[in-house]
Amino acid sequence: MDLRIYNTLSGGKEPFVPLEPGRVRMYVCGVTVYDYCHIGHARANIVFDIVFRHLKYLGYDVTYVRNYTDVDDKIINRANERGISSKQLSEEFIKAFDEDMATLGLLKPTHEPKATEYIGEIVGLTEKLVDKGYAYAAQGDVYYAVEKFGPYLKLSKRNMEEMQAGARIAPGEQKRNPMDFALWKAAKPGEPSWDSPWGPGRPGWHIECSAMSSSLLGDTFDIHGGGRDLIFPHHENEIAQSEGASGKSFVKYWMHNGFVNINQEKMSKSLGNFFTIREILERFDPEVIRFFILSAHYRSPIDFSDQNLDEAKVGLSRFYEALKAADVTLREHPVEEGGTCPQISDSEREAFDCIEALEDRFTEAMNDDFNTAAAIGHLFDGVRSLNRLVGEGRFDTCSLSLRVIQDGAALLRKLGGVLGLFGSEPEQWLAGQKQAGLAGSELSAEDIEGLIEERRLARAQRDFARADQIRDELAGKGVILLDSAEGTTWKLK
RNA sequence: GGCCCCGUCGCCAAGUGGUAAGGCAGAGGUCUGCAAAACCUCCAUCACCAGUUCGAAUCUGGUCGGGGCCUCCA
């Protein structure tokens, strides 16, 4: 099955046919850099990270552009509050953004342009819109005359009359129509500004994305993404600017990700439930955050809560436990060339088949509008098959099993890679989780090891009462003991 | 007020016309000194009502409940 993408413009899933065979050009609205990123930014960027990864996995040559908007009212205001320049402020938060995205395991886009590096293109685009009659200058400002662009509101599916009912012209604005929006703003004292045919000024909000996307991807490109909240006005205005200027269709597929709620409430600063990525990372592993976000479809709302994050951690651990068990098995039983199996049991047959079908099932799910939730569900089936083969362990008579374990583990890593998951060394990751879990408790790893040794001696003397007492004591502190033929290990509940 | 989305097992979450993936939790079993982990088995007819259809969680209408956008926002 081929890739299908839900297109906001048409309101349905459409077969994905790139403008140029084998090549995909995509643009995703990045951030306005005036503050630390919150968990909603994390979701948007992770979602488009896997879109990028999956397109590459399908074999496309992908050009991925994600911008920084580094000139804007909010940046100016925040910089003034702190008594630093807009440039200093934006550089600080570009750095923070880069750090956050790297921690979350995001691939670098092909290009990460900054609005301030495209002022020339922005001015050029604005002039073109004025020349074509889509825009007008007024006292140093330039506004887009929305009624001149026929298809306006085609993306957000609203109508002008109703929108106008609520629209107001703010004091100081020179708009002819309340719905018009600024392409260029005349400089006020203390604001960063650039020369232009209309005098010194700076870009309005939406124009930078039109300028950067056409510069780097051309007038028409395949995919444009961002959060739902950008549909109106940001993306609507981008369409008006880009299509007005070029006279060509702007974007073929519009993709928008859903919101993040916090404990069933809308995430908002006024409710005080706004979490930055940095705050979340203090308590949760970055891969757990990614796993959590990808466990729901990108267009659905997700509820960010400790319970849901804890569940994601348990789920991710299951993958790493299985990968670790497979690694250990393969270490102890080297795989021979051309595995054989004189008698394959039904149970083994089933596991073999599952692993064989895994990649197709995974790809099918991902091809259905990037259904990561379904894809992860299939991966869990792979885990069960792997665990079954590892657990049945008749490797002396069935070396084929070992081959399948090897292939299955490699496949899990490969497909996980499409989601940006399972890239760590299982033993290391699991150990890291244990260490992090222990951080807040009064127990140390040494304490636990000591008690395990004491219990081992008790068990050797068949003093099970004492052995169980130690185990219960540790269990009371959240430490679970796992006995095996090779000895006792522990994990956190 | 206008536009739009959602309501699937205790919880999370796929499925958008052919008789409900997966994970967590739970029950039973194998294993174990006993456990844990792992594996095996079991566990929902899809908010409600009325329609369309041979057939609907999936389509239509309505009811109830929740949410979003319309100003900055991923």
XYZ file of C-alpha atoms (C1' of nucleotides) in Angstrom:
567
model
C 0.000 0.000 0.000
C 1.217 3.455 -0.795
C 1.380 6.457 1.462
C -1.801 8.346 2.171
C -1.866 11.671 3.961
C -4.721 13.539 5.578
C -4.833 16.909 3.878
C -6.375 19.736 5.888
C -7.197 21.471 2.639
C -9.476 18.698 1.375
C -10.475 17.379 4.780
C -9.655 13.794 3.863
C -6.903 11.305 3.256
C -5.313 11.480 -0.174
C -2.758 9.309 -1.958
C 0.617 10.960 -1.653
C 2.032 11.827 -5.056
C 5.050 14.121 -4.870
C 5.361 16.911 -7.392
C 8.647 15.462 -8.544
C 8.951 11.668 -8.509
C 11.199 10.388 -5.764
C 11.616 13.787 -4.202
C 9.723 15.480 -1.363
C 9.927 19.066 -0.305
C 8.454 19.938 3.049
C 8.240 22.983 5.241
C 7.254 23.009 8.888
C 6.615 26.123 10.924
C 9.159 26.223 13.671
C 9.080 28.457 16.695
C 9.090 32.113 17.535
C 12.148 32.259 19.724
C 11.260 34.318 22.769
C 10.874 31.624 25.442
C 11.634 27.993 26.240
C 9.698 25.403 24.295
C 6.807 23.629 25.918
C 5.509 20.126 25.525
C 3.253 21.196 22.661
C 6.289 22.247 20.667
C 7.807 18.888 21.509
C 4.825 17.108 20.027
C 4.735 19.132 16.823
C 8.419 18.699 16.211
C 8.465 15.010 17.052
C 5.480 14.414 14.776
C 7.164 16.035 11.808
C 10.420 14.350 12.710
C 8.767 10.995 12.103
C 7.117 12.286 8.931
C 10.635 13.175 7.768
C 11.997 9.803 8.881
C 9.208 7.802 7.314
C 9.488 9.598 3.967
C 13.177 8.808 3.969
C 12.467 5.216 4.944
C 10.179 5.002 1.917
C 13.126 6.006 -0.188
C 12.301 9.623 -0.942
C 14.941 12.269 -1.238
C 13.506 14.707 1.297
C 14.286 18.375 1.657
C 12.978 19.413 5.055
C 12.885 23.065 6.058
C 12.037 24.232 9.562
C 12.365 27.888 10.339
C 13.099 30.093 13.300
C 10.991 33.224 13.489
C 13.433 35.592 15.150
C 11.716 38.921 14.612
C 8.320 39.500 16.151
C 6.367 41.619 18.643
C 6.776 39.095 21.435
C 10.523 38.942 20.946
C 10.765 42.710 21.000
C 8.635 43.000 24.129
C 10.497 40.287 25.977
C 13.869 41.728 24.996
C 12.819 45.157 26.220
C 11.655 43.687 29.523
C 15.036 42.129 30.010
C 16.959 45.102 28.681
C 18.737 43.133 25.987
C 18.547 43.282 22.206
C 16.124 41.212 20.176
C 19.076 39.507 18.613
C 20.532 38.501 21.957
C 17.179 37.161 23.080
C 16.483 35.211 19.932
C 19.965 33.728 19.869
C 19.553 32.569 23.440
C 16.330 30.747 22.653
C 17.497 29.360 19.334
C 20.272 27.702 21.284
C 17.798 26.404 23.856
C 15.525 25.096 21.122
C 18.394 23.280 19.445
C 19.396 21.704 22.740
C 15.847 20.575 23.489
C 15.352 19.068 20.060
C 18.687 17.280 20.207
C 17.789 15.837 23.604
C 14.486 14.618 22.224
C 16.367 12.830 19.481
C 15.192 14.892 16.520
C 16.976 14.687 13.216
C 18.291 17.977 11.904
C 16.183 19.364 9.060
C 17.913 19.998 5.762
C 17.634 23.764 6.301
C 16.855 25.846 9.406
C 16.518 29.376 8.111
C 16.029 32.437 10.282
C 13.576 35.150 9.304
C 16.170 37.894 9.766
C 18.370 36.254 7.147
C 15.612 36.621 4.573
C 14.700 40.282 4.922
C 15.628 40.935 1.292
C 13.314 38.185 0.084
C 10.572 39.387 2.424
C 10.806 42.917 1.062
C 10.838 41.578 -2.496
C 7.775 39.473 -1.875
C 5.974 42.390 -0.288
C 6.785 44.633 -3.243
C 5.472 42.014 -5.596
C 2.219 41.830 -3.670
C 1.881 45.594 -3.758
C 2.617 45.629 -7.508
C 0.013 42.990 -8.138
C -2.568 44.886 -6.171
C -2.872 42.428 -3.316
C -1.266 44.758 -0.829
C -1.184 48.449 -0.038
C 1.174 50.706 1.840
C -0.094 53.082 4.507
C 2.157 55.337 6.558
C 5.120 52.985 6.458
C 3.061 49.853 7.034
C 2.093 47.445 4.282
C -1.096 45.444 4.585
C -2.493 42.535 2.649
C -5.952 43.326 1.291
C -7.667 40.113 2.076
C -10.737 40.622 -0.112
C -8.465 40.784 -3.163
C -7.551 37.142 -2.760
C -10.540 35.082 -3.832
C -9.669 31.758 -2.239
C -8.982 33.375 1.151
C -10.127 31.142 4.039
C -10.111 28.009 1.867
C -7.871 26.210 4.336
C -9.707 27.113 7.527
C -13.104 26.894 5.823
C -14.512 30.023 7.346
C -16.362 32.824 5.697
C -15.451 36.442 5.548
C -18.700 37.947 6.822
C -18.628 35.991 10.055
C -14.947 36.589 10.588
C -15.378 40.300 10.099
C -18.052 40.453 12.746
C -15.413 39.893 15.410
C -12.460 41.602 13.795
C -11.262 44.969 15.050
C -8.648 47.397 13.893
C -6.182 48.020 16.675
C -5.168 51.575 17.515
C -2.332 52.750 15.297
C -3.091 50.351 12.480
C -3.905 51.710 9.050
C -6.002 48.838 7.787
C -8.728 49.396 5.247
C -10.429 46.219 6.305
C -10.254 44.742 9.808
C -9.359 41.371 8.291
C -6.286 42.717 6.526
C -2.972 41.742 8.027
C 0.447 43.372 8.117
C 3.180 42.299 5.728
C 5.515 45.054 6.861
C 5.430 47.224 9.976
C 6.955 50.656 10.186
C 9.684 50.808 12.801
C 8.866 52.299 16.174
C 11.604 53.729 18.360
C 13.732 51.020 19.923
C 12.682 48.302 17.519
C 14.947 46.394 15.183
C 14.427 47.632 11.638
C 15.593 47.287 8.090
C 15.392 49.667 5.151
C 12.596 49.197 2.693
C 10.757 51.086 -0.047
C 8.269 52.112 2.677
C 10.906 53.363 5.080
C 12.573 51.540 7.967
C 10.533 48.684 9.357
C 10.292 44.977 9.985
C 8.307 42.026 8.670
C 4.829 41.179 9.876
C 4.211 37.746 11.258
C 3.285 35.522 8.321
C 5.403 36.824 5.490
C 8.665 35.242 6.673
C 7.379 31.731 6.069
C 6.264 32.570 2.537
C 9.656 34.098 1.812
C 11.740 31.301 3.298
C 9.707 28.475 1.817
C 9.774 29.850 -1.724
C 13.486 30.637 -1.450
C 14.413 27.157 -0.307
C 11.710 24.974 -1.835
C 10.257 26.930 -4.750
C 6.854 28.473 -5.303
C 5.114 25.120 -5.061
C 6.088 22.278 -2.773
C 4.667 19.076 -1.335
C 4.050 19.241 2.388
C 3.533 22.089 4.807
C 3.050 21.285 8.469
C 2.441 22.784 11.867
C 0.098 22.724 14.829
C -3.665 22.953 14.352
C -3.650 26.405 15.830
C -1.654 27.686 12.875
C -4.395 26.927 10.348
C -5.867 30.344 10.984
C -4.534 32.880 10.584
C -0.934 31.875 9.943
C -1.268 29.294 7.200
C -4.264 30.956 5.646
C -2.220 34.118 5.319
C 0.763 32.254 3.953
C -1.451 30.923 1.186
C -2.725 34.394 0.391
C 0.817 35.770 0.243
C 2.476 32.959 -1.661
C -0.272 32.249 -4.152
C -0.970 35.940 -4.616
C 2.665 36.617 -5.426
C 3.465 33.593 -7.554
C 0.105 32.980 -9.130
C 0.785 29.295 -8.552
C -0.545 26.713 -6.167
C 1.463 26.965 -2.934
C 1.286 23.633 -1.121
C -0.087 20.249 -2.098
C -0.570 18.648 1.319
C -1.299 20.570 4.508
C -0.667 18.601 7.709
C -1.624 19.719 11.205
C -0.951 18.003 14.488
C -3.335 17.943 17.450
C -2.893 19.617 20.803
C -1.464 18.517 24.080
C -3.742 18.736 27.111
C -2.493 18.677 30.662
C -4.485 16.533 33.074
C -7.533 16.802 30.816
C -7.360 20.556 30.733
C -6.278 22.777 27.941
C -2.666 23.667 28.358
C -2.492 27.365 29.014
C -0.428 29.867 30.842
C -3.411 31.321 32.652
C -4.240 27.930 34.126
C -0.659 27.548 35.201
C -0.371 24.118 33.626
C 2.239 25.007 31.095
C 5.216 22.658 31.091
C 8.424 23.377 29.290
C 10.337 20.556 27.725
C 13.106 21.202 30.231
C 10.788 20.722 33.183
C 9.498 17.453 31.785
C 12.989 16.199 31.091
C 13.818 16.547 34.759
C 11.341 13.798 35.478
C 11.123 11.710 32.328
C 13.488 10.160 29.865
C 13.377 11.872 26.453
C 12.672 8.606 24.705
C 9.729 7.996 27.036
C 8.325 11.370 25.991
C 8.730 10.440 22.345
C 7.168 7.029 22.909
C 4.234 8.649 24.690
C 3.657 11.171 21.920
C 3.817 8.525 19.211
C 1.479 6.187 21.057
C -1.436 8.297 19.831
C -2.234 9.388 16.307
C -0.727 12.783 15.508
C -4.068 14.430 14.754
C -5.737 13.373 18.030
C -5.460 15.400 21.171
C -3.269 13.771 23.807
C -3.461 14.130 27.523
C -0.163 14.768 29.184
C -0.231 13.372 32.716
C 2.150 11.597 35.045
C 0.090 8.451 34.794
C 0.227 8.440 31.005
C 3.946 9.118 31.016
C 4.486 6.323 33.519
C 2.569 3.971 31.271
C 4.689 5.009 28.340
C 7.765 4.231 30.389
C 6.467 0.741 31.133
C 5.714 0.198 27.450
C 9.112 1.375 26.276
C 10.779 -0.752 28.945
C 9.059 -3.792 27.534
C 10.817 -3.186 24.228
C 14.191 -2.693 25.847
C 13.741 -5.753 28.079
C 12.991 -7.860 25.016
C 15.920 -6.423 23.092
C 18.175 -7.074 26.050
C 16.991 -10.673 26.384
C 17.604 -11.201 22.670
C 21.089 -9.695 22.939
C 21.947 -11.920 25.889
C 20.664 -14.995 24.097
C 22.647 -14.225 20.972
C 25.761 -13.562 23.024
C 25.488 -16.949 24.695
C 24.481 -18.826 21.572
C 26.380 -17.714 18.489
C 24.290 -17.920 15.361
C 25.426 -20.471 12.819
C 25.247 -19.974 9.108
C 22.051 -21.233 7.532
C 20.076 -22.129 10.609
C 18.214 -25.406 10.601
C 15.294 -26.741 12.506
C 14.271 -30.360 12.021
C 10.986 -29.902 13.765
C 9.369 -26.509 13.977
C 6.622 -26.307 16.569
C 3.385 -24.469 15.912
C 4.396 -21.929 18.480
C 7.711 -21.285 16.753
C 6.078 -21.218 13.362
C 3.689 -18.550 14.579
C 6.522 -16.443 15.954
C 8.544 -16.818 12.754
C 5.574 -15.737 10.675
C 4.894 -12.773 12.906
C 8.426 -11.478 12.573
C 8.401 -12.108 8.863
C 5.216 -10.087 8.415
C 6.258 -7.341 10.817
C 7.833 -4.899 8.417
C 4.887 -5.023 6.039
C 2.401 -4.467 8.827
C 4.453 -1.634 10.239
C 4.816 0.050 6.870
C 1.147 -0.320 6.137
C 0.265 1.432 9.385
C 2.739 4.226 8.788
C 1.556 4.624 5.231
C -1.951 5.208 6.522
C -1.418 8.850 7.422
C 1.495 8.105 9.752
C -0.454 5.927 12.135
C 2.263 5.543 14.726
C -0.127 4.144 17.324
C -1.038 1.207 15.118
C 2.599 0.801 14.084
C 3.712 0.565 17.707
C 0.944 -1.952 18.338
C 2.423 -4.178 15.634
C 5.872 -3.737 17.104
C 4.521 -5.057 20.412
C 3.490 -8.212 18.569
C 7.083 -8.526 17.441
C 8.218 -8.234 21.043
C 5.955 -11.059 22.093
C 7.266 -13.291 19.322
C 10.837 -12.483 20.217
C 10.226 -13.210 23.890
C 8.551 -16.448 23.005
C 11.503 -17.675 20.963
C 13.977 -16.545 23.590
C 11.934 -18.249 26.269
C 11.498 -21.545 24.473
C 15.237 -21.733 23.919
C 15.857 -25.104 22.263
C 18.804 -23.654 20.398
C 20.832 -26.874 20.249
C 18.227 -28.521 18.052
C 16.743 -25.463 16.383
C 19.368 -22.968 15.325
C 16.813 -21.428 13.028
C 15.233 -19.892 16.118
C 18.458 -18.055 16.817
C 18.521 -16.683 13.325
C 14.992 -15.424 13.693
C 15.812 -13.868 17.054
C 18.731 -12.116 15.443
C 16.663 -10.931 12.504
C 13.727 -9.988 14.720
C 15.837 -7.880 17.066
C 17.491 -6.160 14.113
C 14.115 -5.510 12.549
C 12.719 -4.042 15.762
C 15.655 -1.665 15.855
C 15.276 -0.769 12.197
C 11.550 -0.063 12.402
C 11.970 1.620 15.766
C 14.450 3.855 13.991
C 11.676 5.126 11.727
C 10.008 6.364 14.903
C 13.267 7.526 16.438
C 12.970 4.780 19.052
C 15.091 1.916 20.453
C 18.348 3.532 19.484
C 19.961 3.065 22.896
C 21.848 0.052 24.161
C 19.152 -1.878 26.041
C 21.258 -2.679 29.093
C 22.468 0.873 29.304
C 19.017 2.364 28.907
C 17.508 0.030 31.468
C 20.337 0.731 33.882
C 19.811 4.441 33.357
C 16.150 4.096 34.215
C 17.000 2.231 37.402
C 19.507 4.822 38.401
C 17.073 7.654 37.750
C 14.384 5.828 39.702
C 16.686 5.370 42.653
C 17.684 9.020 42.739
C 14.856 10.051 45.013
C 14.945 7.044 47.330
C 17.041 6.349 50.393
C 18.305 3.117 48.833
C 21.478 2.894 46.819
C 22.386 0.273 44.287
C 25.045 -0.948 46.726
C 22.449 -1.374 49.477
C 20.344 -3.454 47.153
C 23.268 -5.570 46.010
C 24.187 -6.162 49.644
C 20.696 -7.344 50.490
C 20.627 -9.571 47.425
C 23.842 -11.221 48.588
C 22.458 -11.692 52.084
C 19.366 -13.221 50.593
C 21.434 -15.498 48.379
C 23.177 -16.899 51.442
C 19.863 -17.340 53.208
C 18.441 -19.180 50.254
C 21.521 -21.382 50.009
C 20.817 -22.429 53.582
C 17.169 -22.839 52.669
C 16.266 -20.096 55.125
C 13.364 -18.980 52.981
C 11.741 -17.010 55.740
C 14.707 -14.656 55.875
C 15.006 -14.623 52.086
C 11.385 -13.650 51.644
C 11.682 -11.055 54.373
C 14.448 -9.340 52.445
C 12.472 -9.531 49.244
C 9.353 -8.098 50.861
C 11.346 -5.346 52.451
C 12.769 -4.308 49.106
C 9.403 -4.667 47.438
C 8.050 -2.229 49.989
C 10.553 0.265 48.671
C 9.633 -0.404 45.067
C 12.491 -2.769 44.276
C 11.547 -6.022 42.615
C 13.888 -8.983 42.626
C 14.150 -11.311 39.670
C 15.685 -14.731 40.348
C 17.119 -16.697 37.485
C 19.561 -19.518 36.958
C 22.335 -16.954 36.539
C 21.582 -15.194 39.798
C 19.348 -12.432 41.060
C 18.862 -9.089 39.402
C 16.571 -6.264 40.390
C 14.399 -3.642 38.825
C 12.181 -0.849 39.993
C 8.463 -1.175 40.094
C -23.055 33.596 17.938
C -20.106 31.232 13.560
C -16.905 27.118 12.098
C -14.801 22.373 13.533
C -13.480 17.938 16.284
C -14.296 14.055 19.714
C -17.188 10.275 22.932
C -14.280 2.376 21.558
C -12.812 -2.762 27.732
C -11.114 -0.164 34.770
C -7.001 3.168 32.234
C -4.147 4.479 27.526
C -5.207 3.626 22.393
C -5.890 1.637 16.886
C -9.935 0.589 13.767
C -14.192 5.083 9.627
C -19.394 -0.207 5.704
C -18.390 -6.706 6.499
C -19.144 -9.194 12.187
C -13.759 -4.915 17.650
C -5.175 -4.263 16.931
C -1.914 -3.376 20.817
C -0.167 -1.739 25.854
C -1.248 -1.211 31.242
C -4.302 -3.252 35.036
C -7.192 -7.954 36.260
C -8.272 -13.670 36.356
C -6.384 -18.673 35.532
C -2.073 -21.616 33.968
C 3.413 -22.963 32.846
C 8.045 -21.842 35.277
C 9.722 -21.031 40.656
C 11.368 -23.155 47.443
C 7.633 -19.175 47.121
C 7.669 -15.017 43.950
C 8.998 -11.737 39.969
C 10.021 -11.581 34.695
C 8.684 -14.190 30.316
C 5.260 -17.286 27.823
C 0.052 -19.532 27.233
C -5.321 -18.768 28.018
C -9.380 -15.449 29.317
C -11.366 -10.459 29.592
C -15.497 -4.735 25.283
C -20.313 -4.760 20.235
C -18.127 0.577 20.288
C -22.386 7.623 24.811
C -27.835 7.337 23.717
C -32.153 7.282 20.222
C -34.081 6.865 15.312
C -32.894 5.831 10.265
C -30.072 4.087 5.457
C -28.077 -0.894 4.144
C -28.058 -7.853 3.015
C -24.687 -5.901 6.699
C -22.585 0.070 10.776
C -18.297 1.390 16.052
C -17.762 3.011 11.015
C -23.078 6.545 6.678
C -27.623 10.094 7.858
C -30.689 12.844 11.463
C -31.441 13.909 16.504
C -30.193 13.831 21.982
C -26.648 14.080 25.858
C -21.519 14.816 27.283
C -16.415 16.740 26.358
C -12.969 19.810 23.580
C -10.892 23.282 19.936
C -10.619 27.652 16.623
C -12.718 32.618 15.584
C -6.756 37.763 19.381
C -0.911 35.487 20.313
C -0.236 30.123 20.270
C 2.738 23.742 18.238
